[in-house]
Structures are given as structure tokens and as C-alpha cells.
Coordinates of C-alpha atoms in Angstrom, one line a residue:
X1 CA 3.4 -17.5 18.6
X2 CA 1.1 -14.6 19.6
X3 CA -2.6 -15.8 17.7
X4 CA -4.0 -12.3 19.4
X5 CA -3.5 -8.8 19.2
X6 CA -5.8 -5.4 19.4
X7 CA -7.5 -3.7 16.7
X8 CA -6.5 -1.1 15.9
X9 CA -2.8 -2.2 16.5
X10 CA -1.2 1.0 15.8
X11 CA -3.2 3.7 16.3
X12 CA -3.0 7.4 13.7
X13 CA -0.9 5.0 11.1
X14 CA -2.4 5.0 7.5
X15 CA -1.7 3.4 4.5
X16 CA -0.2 0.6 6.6
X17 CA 2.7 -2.2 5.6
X18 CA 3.8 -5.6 7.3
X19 CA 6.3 -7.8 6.0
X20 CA 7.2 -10.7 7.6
X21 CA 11.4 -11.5 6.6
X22 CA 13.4 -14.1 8.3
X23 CA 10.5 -14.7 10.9
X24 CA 10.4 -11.1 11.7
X25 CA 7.8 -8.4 11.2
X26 CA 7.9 -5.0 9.8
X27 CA 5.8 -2.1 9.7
X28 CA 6.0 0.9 8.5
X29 CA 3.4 3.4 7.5
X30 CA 1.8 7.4 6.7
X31 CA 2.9 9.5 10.2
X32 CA 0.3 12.2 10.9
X33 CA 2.3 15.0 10.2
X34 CA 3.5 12.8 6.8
X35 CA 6.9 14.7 7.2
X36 CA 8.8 11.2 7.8
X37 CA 9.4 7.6 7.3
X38 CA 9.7 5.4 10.3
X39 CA 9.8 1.5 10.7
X40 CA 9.4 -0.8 13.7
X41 CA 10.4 -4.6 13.8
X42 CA 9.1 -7.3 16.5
X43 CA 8.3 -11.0 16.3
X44 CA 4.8 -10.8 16.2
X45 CA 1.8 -9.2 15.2
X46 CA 0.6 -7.8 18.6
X47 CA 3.8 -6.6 19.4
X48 CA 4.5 -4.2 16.8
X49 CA 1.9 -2.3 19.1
X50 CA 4.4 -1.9 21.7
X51 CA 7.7 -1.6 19.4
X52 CA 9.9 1.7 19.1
X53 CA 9.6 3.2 15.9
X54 CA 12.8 4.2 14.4
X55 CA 12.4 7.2 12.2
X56 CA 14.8 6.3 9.1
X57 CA 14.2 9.9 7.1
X58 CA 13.1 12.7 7.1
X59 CA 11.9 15.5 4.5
X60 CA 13.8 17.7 2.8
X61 CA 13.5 21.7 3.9
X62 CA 12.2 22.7 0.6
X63 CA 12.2 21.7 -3.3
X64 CA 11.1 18.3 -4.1
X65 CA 10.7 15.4 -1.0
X66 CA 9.8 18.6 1.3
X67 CA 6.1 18.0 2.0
X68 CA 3.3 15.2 2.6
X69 CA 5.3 12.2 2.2
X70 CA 3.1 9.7 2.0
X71 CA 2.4 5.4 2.3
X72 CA 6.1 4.2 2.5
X73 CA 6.6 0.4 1.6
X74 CA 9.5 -1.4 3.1
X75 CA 10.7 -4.1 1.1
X76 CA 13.9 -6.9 0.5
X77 CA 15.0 -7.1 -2.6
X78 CA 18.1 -9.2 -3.3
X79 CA 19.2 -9.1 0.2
X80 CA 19.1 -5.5 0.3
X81 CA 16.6 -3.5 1.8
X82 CA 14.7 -0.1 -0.1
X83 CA 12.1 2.2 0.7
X84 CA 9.3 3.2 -1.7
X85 CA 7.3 6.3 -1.2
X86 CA 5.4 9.1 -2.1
X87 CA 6.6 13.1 -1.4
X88 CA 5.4 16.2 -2.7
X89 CA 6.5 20.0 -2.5
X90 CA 5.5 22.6 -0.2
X91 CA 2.8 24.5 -2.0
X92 CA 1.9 22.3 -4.3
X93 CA 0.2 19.2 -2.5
X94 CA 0.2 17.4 -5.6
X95 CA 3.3 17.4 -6.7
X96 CA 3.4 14.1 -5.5
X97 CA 6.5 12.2 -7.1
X98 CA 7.7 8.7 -6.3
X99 CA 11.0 7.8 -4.6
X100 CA 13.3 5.0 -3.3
X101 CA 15.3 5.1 -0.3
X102 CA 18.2 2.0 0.2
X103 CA 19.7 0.7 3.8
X104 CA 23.6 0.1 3.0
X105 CA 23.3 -1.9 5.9
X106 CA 21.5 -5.8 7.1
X107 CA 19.8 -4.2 9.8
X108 CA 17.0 -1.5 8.6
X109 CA 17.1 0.0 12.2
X110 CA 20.7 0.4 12.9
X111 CA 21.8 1.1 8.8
X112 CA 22.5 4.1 6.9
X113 CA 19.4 5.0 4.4
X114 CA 20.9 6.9 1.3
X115 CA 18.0 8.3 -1.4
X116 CA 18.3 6.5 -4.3
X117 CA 15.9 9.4 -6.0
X118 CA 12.9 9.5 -8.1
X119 CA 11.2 6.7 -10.3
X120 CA 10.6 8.1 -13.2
X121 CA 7.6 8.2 -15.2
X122 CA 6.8 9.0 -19.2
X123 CA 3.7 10.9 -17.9
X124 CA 3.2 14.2 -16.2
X125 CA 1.1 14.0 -13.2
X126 CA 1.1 13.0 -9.4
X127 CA 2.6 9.3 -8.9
X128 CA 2.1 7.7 -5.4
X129 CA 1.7 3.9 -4.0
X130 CA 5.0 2.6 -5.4
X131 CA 4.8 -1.3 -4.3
X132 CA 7.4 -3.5 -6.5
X133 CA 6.7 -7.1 -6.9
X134 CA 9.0 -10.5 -8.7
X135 CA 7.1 -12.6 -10.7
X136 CA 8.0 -15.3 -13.2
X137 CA 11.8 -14.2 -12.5
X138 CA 10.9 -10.5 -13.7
X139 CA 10.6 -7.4 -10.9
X140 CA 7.4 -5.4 -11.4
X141 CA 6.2 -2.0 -10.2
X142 CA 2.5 -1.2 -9.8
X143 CA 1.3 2.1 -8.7
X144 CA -1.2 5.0 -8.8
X145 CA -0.7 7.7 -11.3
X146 CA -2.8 10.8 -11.9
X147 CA -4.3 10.5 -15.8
X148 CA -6.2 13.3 -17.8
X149 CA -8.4 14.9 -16.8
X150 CA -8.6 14.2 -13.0
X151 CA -8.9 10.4 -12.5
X152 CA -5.7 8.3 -10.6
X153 CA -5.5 5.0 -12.6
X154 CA -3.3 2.0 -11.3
X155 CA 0.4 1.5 -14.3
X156 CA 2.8 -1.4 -14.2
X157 CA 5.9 -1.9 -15.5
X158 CA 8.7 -3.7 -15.5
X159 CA 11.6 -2.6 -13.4
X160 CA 15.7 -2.4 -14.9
X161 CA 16.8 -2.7 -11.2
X162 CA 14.5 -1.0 -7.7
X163 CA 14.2 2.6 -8.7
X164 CA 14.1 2.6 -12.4
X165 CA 11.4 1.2 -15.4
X166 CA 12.5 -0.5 -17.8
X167 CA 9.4 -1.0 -20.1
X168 CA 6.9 1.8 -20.8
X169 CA 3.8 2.0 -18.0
X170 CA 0.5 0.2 -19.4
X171 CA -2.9 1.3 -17.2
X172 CA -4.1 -1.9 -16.2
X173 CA -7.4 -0.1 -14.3
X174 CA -9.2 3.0 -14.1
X175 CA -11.7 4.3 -12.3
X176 CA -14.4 3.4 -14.1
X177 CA -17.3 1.7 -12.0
X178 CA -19.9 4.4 -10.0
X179 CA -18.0 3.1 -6.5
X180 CA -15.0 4.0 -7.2
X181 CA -16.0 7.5 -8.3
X182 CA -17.4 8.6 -5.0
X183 CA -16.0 12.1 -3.9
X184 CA -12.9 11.4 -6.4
X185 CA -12.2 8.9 -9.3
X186 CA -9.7 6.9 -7.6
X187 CA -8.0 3.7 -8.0
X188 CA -4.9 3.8 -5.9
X189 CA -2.6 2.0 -3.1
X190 CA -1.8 -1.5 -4.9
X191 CA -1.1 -4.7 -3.1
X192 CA -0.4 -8.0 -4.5
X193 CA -1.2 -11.2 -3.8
X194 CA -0.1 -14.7 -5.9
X195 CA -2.4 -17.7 -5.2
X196 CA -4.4 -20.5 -7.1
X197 CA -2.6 -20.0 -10.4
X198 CA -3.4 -16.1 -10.8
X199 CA -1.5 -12.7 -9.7
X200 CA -4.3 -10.4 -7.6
X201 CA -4.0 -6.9 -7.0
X202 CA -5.6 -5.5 -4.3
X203 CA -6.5 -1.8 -4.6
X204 CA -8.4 1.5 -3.3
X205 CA -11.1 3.4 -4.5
X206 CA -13.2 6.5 -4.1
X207 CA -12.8 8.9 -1.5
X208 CA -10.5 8.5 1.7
X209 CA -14.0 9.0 3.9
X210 CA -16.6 6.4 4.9
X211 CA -16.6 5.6 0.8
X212 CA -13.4 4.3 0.6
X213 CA -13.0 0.7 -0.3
X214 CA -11.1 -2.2 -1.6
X215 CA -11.5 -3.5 -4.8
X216 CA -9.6 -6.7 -6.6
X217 CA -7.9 -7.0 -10.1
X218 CA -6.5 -10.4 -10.8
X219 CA -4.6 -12.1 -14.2
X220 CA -3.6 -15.5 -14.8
X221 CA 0.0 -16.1 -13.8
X222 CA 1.7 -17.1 -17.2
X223 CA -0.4 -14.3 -18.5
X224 CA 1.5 -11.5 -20.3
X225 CA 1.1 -9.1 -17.0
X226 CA 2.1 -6.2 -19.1
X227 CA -0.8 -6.2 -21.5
X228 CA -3.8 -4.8 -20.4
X229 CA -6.3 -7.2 -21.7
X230 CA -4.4 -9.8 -19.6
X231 CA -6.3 -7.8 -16.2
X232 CA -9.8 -8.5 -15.1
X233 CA -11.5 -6.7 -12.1
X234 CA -14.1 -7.6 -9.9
X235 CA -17.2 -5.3 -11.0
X236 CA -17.9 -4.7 -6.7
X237 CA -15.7 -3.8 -4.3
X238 CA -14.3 -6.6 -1.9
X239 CA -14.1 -4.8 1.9
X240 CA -16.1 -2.2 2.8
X241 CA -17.3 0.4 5.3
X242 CA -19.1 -1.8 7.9
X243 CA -21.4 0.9 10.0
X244 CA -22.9 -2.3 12.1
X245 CA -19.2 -2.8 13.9
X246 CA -18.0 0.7 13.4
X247 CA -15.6 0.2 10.7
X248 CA -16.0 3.0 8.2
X249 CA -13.5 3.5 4.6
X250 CA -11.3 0.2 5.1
X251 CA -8.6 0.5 2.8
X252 CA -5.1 1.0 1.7
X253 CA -3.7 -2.8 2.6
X254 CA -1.2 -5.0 2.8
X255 CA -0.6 -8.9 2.8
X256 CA 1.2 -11.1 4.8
X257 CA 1.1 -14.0 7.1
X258 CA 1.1 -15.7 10.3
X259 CA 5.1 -16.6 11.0
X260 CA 4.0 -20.3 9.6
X261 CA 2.7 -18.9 6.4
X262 CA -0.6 -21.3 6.5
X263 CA -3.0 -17.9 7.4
X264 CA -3.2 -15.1 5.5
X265 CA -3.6 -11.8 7.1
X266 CA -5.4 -8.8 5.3
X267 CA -3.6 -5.4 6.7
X268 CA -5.5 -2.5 5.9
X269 CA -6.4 1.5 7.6
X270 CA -10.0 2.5 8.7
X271 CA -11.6 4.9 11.0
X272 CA -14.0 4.5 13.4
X273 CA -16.3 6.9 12.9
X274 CA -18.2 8.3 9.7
X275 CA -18.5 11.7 10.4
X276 CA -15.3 13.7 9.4
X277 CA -15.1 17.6 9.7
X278 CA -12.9 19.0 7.3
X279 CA -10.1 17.6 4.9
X280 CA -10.7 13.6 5.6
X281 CA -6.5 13.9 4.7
X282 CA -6.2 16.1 7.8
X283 CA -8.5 13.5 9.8
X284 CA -5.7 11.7 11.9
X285 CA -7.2 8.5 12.9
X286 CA -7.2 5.9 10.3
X287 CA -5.6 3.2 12.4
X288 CA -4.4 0.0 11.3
X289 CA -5.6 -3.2 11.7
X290 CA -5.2 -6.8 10.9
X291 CA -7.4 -9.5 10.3
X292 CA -7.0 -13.0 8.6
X293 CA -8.8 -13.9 5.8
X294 CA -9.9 -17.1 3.6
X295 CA -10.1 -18.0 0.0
X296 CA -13.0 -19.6 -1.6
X297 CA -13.7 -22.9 -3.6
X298 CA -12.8 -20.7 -6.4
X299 CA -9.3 -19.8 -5.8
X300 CA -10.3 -16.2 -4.9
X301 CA -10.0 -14.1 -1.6
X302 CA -12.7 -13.6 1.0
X303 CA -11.6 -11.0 3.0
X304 CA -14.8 -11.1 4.6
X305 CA -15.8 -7.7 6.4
X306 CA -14.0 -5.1 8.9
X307 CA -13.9 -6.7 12.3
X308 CA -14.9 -4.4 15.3
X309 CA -12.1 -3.0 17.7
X310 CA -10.9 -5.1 20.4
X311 CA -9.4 -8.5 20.7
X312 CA -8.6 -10.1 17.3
X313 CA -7.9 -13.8 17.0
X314 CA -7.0 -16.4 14.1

């Protein structure tokens, strides 16, 4: 097993995802001209550097799912494999809707993808940062939804099979706290964890420039995960810019694990530079990274801070 890669791995990828299934990894992730989805596979970390994307769909010509489609999750889900993402329409940036894609085939590379279409939502409003999750022998949905008046709170619900709720969306965080309010009131791009006897739920805040950072939400497991008051959030935020290695709006993450499963590994898009001119959307270069991480004497993540380019080891 490779215990090295380079950081960034995958250069001008955003919003990045690895899984690891059946000893393999995948990744998928935003493409810069967010008019795709494409996945690669390889059996390690540092080699999904070198891997050949397959692109798996691509944007419809007009009407909905036409333009900026945005932080695909690739996920198995009993035995099959689905698609979650994020498109708008051309003209209207935020019209962002959510959508799930399904391979009819075992192999995501060589299968047919067919749209399974739009999850929908009660609320009107852009929805983005679909990631589904089983707990307690119940499938979950978290994800970002845009709330009256501006602010993009993190819902869950419960799912009646991958592309459809089943229980009404609760808002189990808003933006809220002065750091995630930099630029934008933003809490978006969930990622769960499950450890030590409680469900985590890593998300984004503020801005996507140098003030973009990770904070965490976390409930007990045999909590009631669809009532609000079961959520509790860390009142800082849990990765941030590091100017001293060059590391500036870590965000957007993912979990997952060496092949063994006994290190974690903290997957996450940053930029290596502050100063952005323009759009930081149209900025290209938030690369992705990976980094391992610990937990503390209290059950809870250390994530620790951004690690400078280069080699990377556990």
C-alpha cells in the first residue's frame, strides 16, 4: 500500500469525493468548466493522480441540468451505484436544483448512467451538496438549501429510496456565528462521519475565498437525528486558512480511509494563494488534497491544520 502521495493530488478539482469500495478508490469531483461529471478509480490514494477520468455525463443543452453543475458525490447504495449533484439553468446561476444519476451496470466506468431526476424539496430556493447517508437501518439525506432571505442552511431528511424524501426537511444549522457569515451566510457541502457513539457532520462556511472553512455539527447516535434540538455545533470552525504553509479557504470535504480502515483521511479543496481577482467561482484552482487526521481523548476529530504542498505521508 502507497502511505505517500502529493498535495495537491488532483489539481483544478473542487468540492472533492473519495470513497473507498471493495479496496478500491473513487473520486469524483466540480470540473472547471462545471459542465460534467467524471469519476476515476485506482487502488490508492496517490494514484488517482495519474488515473483517466471517465466523464459519465454531461449537461443538458438548455432547460434545467444545462449549466454549472456542481460537487457530484459518488456513492453505493444496495449494490447499486448513484450520482448526487447539483445543476442549474443557463441564465439563472441559481437555479441550482439537486439530482441523481444511477449506473445500470457493476462497473461505474464501463456502465450506462441513466438520470434518475430531481430530489425534490417542499421549499423554493437553490438546493446543492446532496450527500446521503444509512444510519440505525434508516437512509438520510443532508444538504444545503437556500432559506429566506439570503442565508444557505444545512436540511435532512429521510429518504423513501436514493432520489426521493420521505419525511419533511428539518434545518439542523444555519449560519449563524460571525465566521460563517464572511462575504455570504453560508453553511453548505455536508460530510458525515460516525465515531465514539455520535453522527458528525462536517460542513462549509462563509465565502469560497481565503474565509472559507470547515466547521462541525455532531448528535448522539440513538439520538432522534431528525429533530433539531438533537444537533449541537462547534461555536469555532475546525480547519482553516493556514497563511504560514500556504493553504488558504480549506473546505468542501470528504472522509474516508487508508485501504485498512485504521487511519482516517480528511479530503478537502483549497487554494494556494489568498489573492483572487474576480468571481472566487471563476478562480480555477482549488485543488484537492488529502491528509489524515486523529480524534481526541474526547471522541472528537482533530483535523489538525492544512498541510503545505508536497509530499504527504501517514
Amino acid at each position: 500500500m502507497s502511505t505517500t502521495w502529493n498535495n495537491p493530488l488532483i489539481e483544478q478539482r473542487a468540492d472533492p469525493q473519495i470513497t473507498l469500495v471493495d479496496g478500491r478508490y473513487w473520486f469524483t469531483a466540480s470540473v472547471p468548466s462545471f459542465d460534467a461529471i467524471e469519476i476515476r478509480a485506482a487502488d490508492s490514494i496517490a494514484s488517482l493522480a495519474t488515473a483517466t477520468p471517465k466523464t459519465i455525463w454531461t449537461k443538458h443543452d438548455s432547460g434545467p441540468m444545462s449549466f454549472h453543475v456542481w460537487a457530484p458525490e459518488l456513492h453505493r447504495i444496495d449494490g447499486r451505484w448513484f450520482v448526487y449533484f447539483a445543476a442549474s439553468e443557463r441564465g439563472d446561476i441559481w437555479k441550482l436544483r439537486m439530482y441523481v444519476l444511477e449506473c445500470l451496470g457493476d462497473n461505474p466506468l464501463t456502465g450506462e448512467w441513466i438520470e434518475r431526476g430531481q430530489i425534490a424539496t417542499p421549499e423554493e430556493g437553490f438546493s446543492l451538496d446532496a450527500t446521503p447517508f444509512e444510519h440505525g437501518g434508516r437512509r438520510f439525506l443532508c444538504w444545503a438549501q437556500k432559506s429566506p432571505p439570503t442565508e444557505s442552511n444545512l436540511y435532512i431528511a429521510e429518504m423513501a429510496n436514493p432520489w426521493t424524501l420521505k419525511t419533511e426537511p428539518v434545518v439542523i444549522t444555519r449560519p449563524e456565528l460571525a465566521w460563517e457569515r464572511i462575504g455570504f451566510c453560508v453553511n453548505e457541502g455536508p460530510a458525515v462521519l460516525k465515531r465514539n457513539g455520535r453522527v458528525f457532520i462536517a460542513y462549509s462556511a462563509a465565502a469560497t475565498d481565503a474565509n472559507y472553512c470547515m466547521g462541525l455539527l455532531w448528535a448522539d447516535e440513538h439520538a432522534d437525528l431528525l429533530d433539531a434540538t438533537s444537533w449541537h455545533k462547534s461555536p469555532t470552525p475546525v480547519f482553516t486558512t493556514d497563511e504560514s504553509v500556504s493553504q488558504f479557504g480549506p473546505g468542501h470535504n470528504s472522509f474516508t480511509t487508508t485501504p485498512d480502515g485504521q487511519t482516517d483521511l480528511l479530503v478537502y479543496h483549497a487554494r494556494n494563494y489568498r489573492d483572487i481577482v474576480g468571481d472566487p467561482l471563476n478562480d480555477p484552482n482549488r485543488h484537492t488534497r488529502v491528509q489524515a487526521f486523529g480524534w481526541r481523548a474526547d471522541g472528537f476529530p482533530d483535523f489538525g491544520t492544512p498541510v503545505a504542498d508536497g509530499p504527504c505521508s501517514l
